[in-house]
PDB file of C-alpha atoms in Angstrom:
ATOM      1  CA  UNK A   1     -16.697   4.963  -1.407  1.00 87.00           C
ATOM      2  CA  UNK A   2     -15.692   5.322   2.263  1.00 90.00           C
ATOM      3  CA  UNK A   3     -12.021   5.934   3.192  1.00 91.00           C
ATOM      4  CA  UNK A   4     -11.819   2.642   5.089  1.00 90.00           C
ATOM      5  CA  UNK A   5     -13.045   0.817   1.975  1.00 94.00           C
ATOM      6  CA  UNK A   6     -10.466   2.478  -0.293  1.00 96.00           C
ATOM      7  CA  UNK A   7      -7.416   1.572   1.832  1.00 95.00           C
ATOM      8  CA  UNK A   8      -7.505  -2.174   2.496  1.00 95.00           C
ATOM      9  CA  UNK A   9      -4.210  -2.652   4.360  1.00 94.00           C
ATOM     10  CA  UNK A  10      -0.535  -1.645   4.299  1.00 95.00           C
ATOM     11  CA  UNK A  11       1.848  -3.789   2.258  1.00 94.00           C
ATOM     12  CA  UNK A  12       4.499  -5.323   4.524  1.00 92.00           C
ATOM     13  CA  UNK A  13       7.680  -6.114   2.577  1.00 92.00           C
ATOM     14  CA  UNK A  14      11.352  -5.200   2.524  1.00 93.00           C
ATOM     15  CA  UNK A  15      10.785  -2.821  -0.362  1.00 94.00           C
ATOM     16  CA  UNK A  16       7.938  -1.025   1.441  1.00 93.00           C
ATOM     17  CA  UNK A  17      10.170  -0.410   4.483  1.00 90.00           C
ATOM     18  CA  UNK A  18      12.948   1.002   2.304  1.00 92.00           C
ATOM     19  CA  UNK A  19      10.403   3.318   0.672  1.00 93.00           C
ATOM     20  CA  UNK A  20       9.027   4.310   4.096  1.00 91.00           C
ATOM     21  CA  UNK A  21      12.392   5.866   4.972  1.00 90.00           C
ATOM     22  CA  UNK A  22      11.831   8.215   1.982  1.00 92.00           C
ATOM     23  CA  UNK A  23       8.292   9.154   3.171  1.00 92.00           C
ATOM     24  CA  UNK A  24       6.654   6.794   0.637  1.00 95.00           C
ATOM     25  CA  UNK A  25       4.122   4.326   2.000  1.00 96.00           C
ATOM     26  CA  UNK A  26       2.656   1.312   0.198  1.00 96.00           C
ATOM     27  CA  UNK A  27      -0.972   0.196   0.551  1.00 97.00           C
ATOM     28  CA  UNK A  28      -3.246  -2.433  -0.923  1.00 96.00           C
ATOM     29  CA  UNK A  29      -6.238  -0.497  -2.252  1.00 97.00           C
ATOM     30  CA  UNK A  30      -9.677  -1.205  -3.697  1.00 97.00           C
ATOM     31  CA  UNK A  31      -9.374  -2.232  -7.383  1.00 97.00           C
ATOM     32  CA  UNK A  32     -11.845   0.460  -8.516  1.00 96.00           C
ATOM     33  CA  UNK A  33     -10.276   3.314  -6.493  1.00 96.00           C
ATOM     34  CA  UNK A  34      -8.560   6.091  -8.419  1.00 96.00           C
ATOM     35  CA  UNK A  35      -5.712   8.352  -7.341  1.00 97.00           C
ATOM     36  CA  UNK A  36      -7.912  11.167  -6.040  1.00 97.00           C
ATOM     37  CA  UNK A  37      -9.895   8.777  -3.824  1.00 97.00           C
ATOM     38  CA  UNK A  38      -6.663   7.210  -2.530  1.00 97.00           C
ATOM     39  CA  UNK A  39      -5.216  10.668  -1.733  1.00 97.00           C
ATOM     40  CA  UNK A  40      -8.353  11.732   0.141  1.00 97.00           C
ATOM     41  CA  UNK A  41      -8.563   8.441   2.053  1.00 96.00           C
ATOM     42  CA  UNK A  42      -4.934   8.567   3.242  1.00 96.00           C
ATOM     43  CA  UNK A  43      -5.254  12.217   4.276  1.00 95.00           C
ATOM     44  CA  UNK A  44      -8.477  11.454   6.186  1.00 95.00           C
ATOM     45  CA  UNK A  45      -7.323   8.256   7.908  1.00 94.00           C
ATOM     46  CA  UNK A  46      -3.769   9.242   8.871  1.00 93.00           C
ATOM     47  CA  UNK A  47      -3.969  13.075   9.079  1.00 94.00           C
ATOM     48  CA  UNK A  48      -1.039  13.686   6.701  1.00 95.00           C
ATOM     49  CA  UNK A  49      -0.527  15.776   3.556  1.00 96.00           C
ATOM     50  CA  UNK A  50      -0.150  13.654   0.411  1.00 97.00           C
ATOM     51  CA  UNK A  51       2.291  14.925  -2.240  1.00 97.00           C
ATOM     52  CA  UNK A  52       2.075  12.133  -4.842  1.00 97.00           C
ATOM     53  CA  UNK A  53       0.132   8.913  -5.508  1.00 98.00           C
ATOM     54  CA  UNK A  54       1.322   6.151  -7.831  1.00 98.00           C
ATOM     55  CA  UNK A  55      -0.839   3.129  -8.556  1.00 98.00           C
ATOM     56  CA  UNK A  56      -0.242  -0.213 -10.217  1.00 97.00           C
ATOM     57  CA  UNK A  57      -2.098  -3.464 -10.754  1.00 97.00           C
ATOM     58  CA  UNK A  58      -0.310  -6.539  -9.426  1.00 97.00           C
ATOM     59  CA  UNK A  59      -0.979  -9.361 -11.872  1.00 97.00           C
ATOM     60  CA  UNK A  60      -1.932 -12.862 -10.737  1.00 97.00           C
ATOM     61  CA  UNK A  61       0.709 -15.597 -10.704  1.00 97.00           C
ATOM     62  CA  UNK A  62       0.235 -19.292 -11.461  1.00 97.00           C
ATOM     63  CA  UNK A  63       0.533 -21.524  -8.374  1.00 97.00           C
ATOM     64  CA  UNK A  64       0.427 -25.286  -7.872  1.00 96.00           C
ATOM     65  CA  UNK A  65      -0.209 -27.482  -4.874  1.00 96.00           C
ATOM     66  CA  UNK A  66       0.219 -31.093  -5.914  1.00 95.00           C
ATOM     67  CA  UNK A  67      -1.992 -31.764  -8.925  1.00 96.00           C
ATOM     68  CA  UNK A  68      -4.188 -28.752  -8.275  1.00 97.00           C
ATOM     69  CA  UNK A  69      -3.256 -25.734 -10.369  1.00 97.00           C
ATOM     70  CA  UNK A  70      -4.621 -22.247  -9.896  1.00 97.00           C
ATOM     71  CA  UNK A  71      -3.726 -18.588  -9.786  1.00 97.00           C
ATOM     72  CA  UNK A  72      -3.295 -15.984  -7.069  1.00 96.00           C
ATOM     73  CA  UNK A  73      -5.632 -13.001  -6.959  1.00 96.00           C
ATOM     74  CA  UNK A  74      -4.995  -9.848  -8.952  1.00 97.00           C
ATOM     75  CA  UNK A  75      -4.866  -6.724  -6.756  1.00 97.00           C
ATOM     76  CA  UNK A  76      -4.132  -3.004  -6.851  1.00 98.00           C
ATOM     77  CA  UNK A  77      -1.244  -1.337  -5.051  1.00 97.00           C
ATOM     78  CA  UNK A  78      -0.689   2.359  -4.313  1.00 98.00           C
ATOM     79  CA  UNK A  79       2.552   4.069  -3.296  1.00 97.00           C
ATOM     80  CA  UNK A  80       1.720   7.303  -1.483  1.00 97.00           C
ATOM     81  CA  UNK A  81       4.344   9.995  -0.880  1.00 97.00           C
ATOM     82  CA  UNK A  82       3.637  12.315   2.051  1.00 96.00           C
ATOM     83  CA  UNK A  83       5.024  15.762   2.848  1.00 95.00           C
ATOM     84  CA  UNK A  84       8.486  15.673   4.474  1.00 94.00           C
ATOM     85  CA  UNK A  85       8.060  15.570   8.239  1.00 91.00           C
ATOM     86  CA  UNK A  86       4.720  13.726   8.082  1.00 92.00           C
ATOM     87  CA  UNK A  87       4.701  10.063   9.093  1.00 91.00           C
ATOM     88  CA  UNK A  88       2.214   7.221   9.135  1.00 89.00           C
ATOM     89  CA  UNK A  89       2.412   5.400  12.495  1.00 84.00           C
ATOM     90  CA  UNK A  90       1.692   1.895  11.124  1.00 77.00           C
ATOM     91  CA  UNK A  91       5.117   1.830   9.473  1.00 65.00           C
ATOM     92  CA  UNK A  92       6.974   3.819  12.145  1.00 61.00           C
ATOM     93  CA  UNK A  93       6.370   1.269  14.909  1.00 55.00           C
ATOM     94  CA  UNK A  94       7.806  -1.579  12.855  1.00 50.00           C
ATOM     95  CA  UNK A  95      10.852   0.446  11.765  1.00 49.00           C
ATOM     96  CA  UNK A  96      11.804   1.000  15.399  1.00 49.00           C
ATOM     97  CA  UNK A  97      11.887  -2.765  15.939  1.00 48.00           C
ATOM     98  CA  UNK A  98      14.027  -3.221  12.837  1.00 49.00           C
ATOM     99  CA  UNK A  99      16.633  -0.663  13.958  1.00 51.00           C
ATOM    100  CA  UNK A 100      16.837  -2.150  17.455  1.00 50.00           C
ATOM    101  CA  UNK A 101      17.812  -5.639  16.267  1.00 47.00           C
TER     102      UNK A 101
END
């Protein structure tokens, strides 16, 4: 699996920004990707050294819109801790905007 297929996109939430201050970055990843693939993909795409990878499956939730009932998609999330001093620029740009306001 290619590195760009393993990492789907960063997770943008309040919790992910709090974790980013501790050098932990959150990504939505391919459901079949394992920790070693996630580590290699992050190191290849962002040129950082990965210290730890934690993964979890986000379960689907029931949703309703009028009479129509359904469920959200199930997806896999990875929290990647990088070596102190390393940063991932996707999160750094948004943190600068947050501090300025």
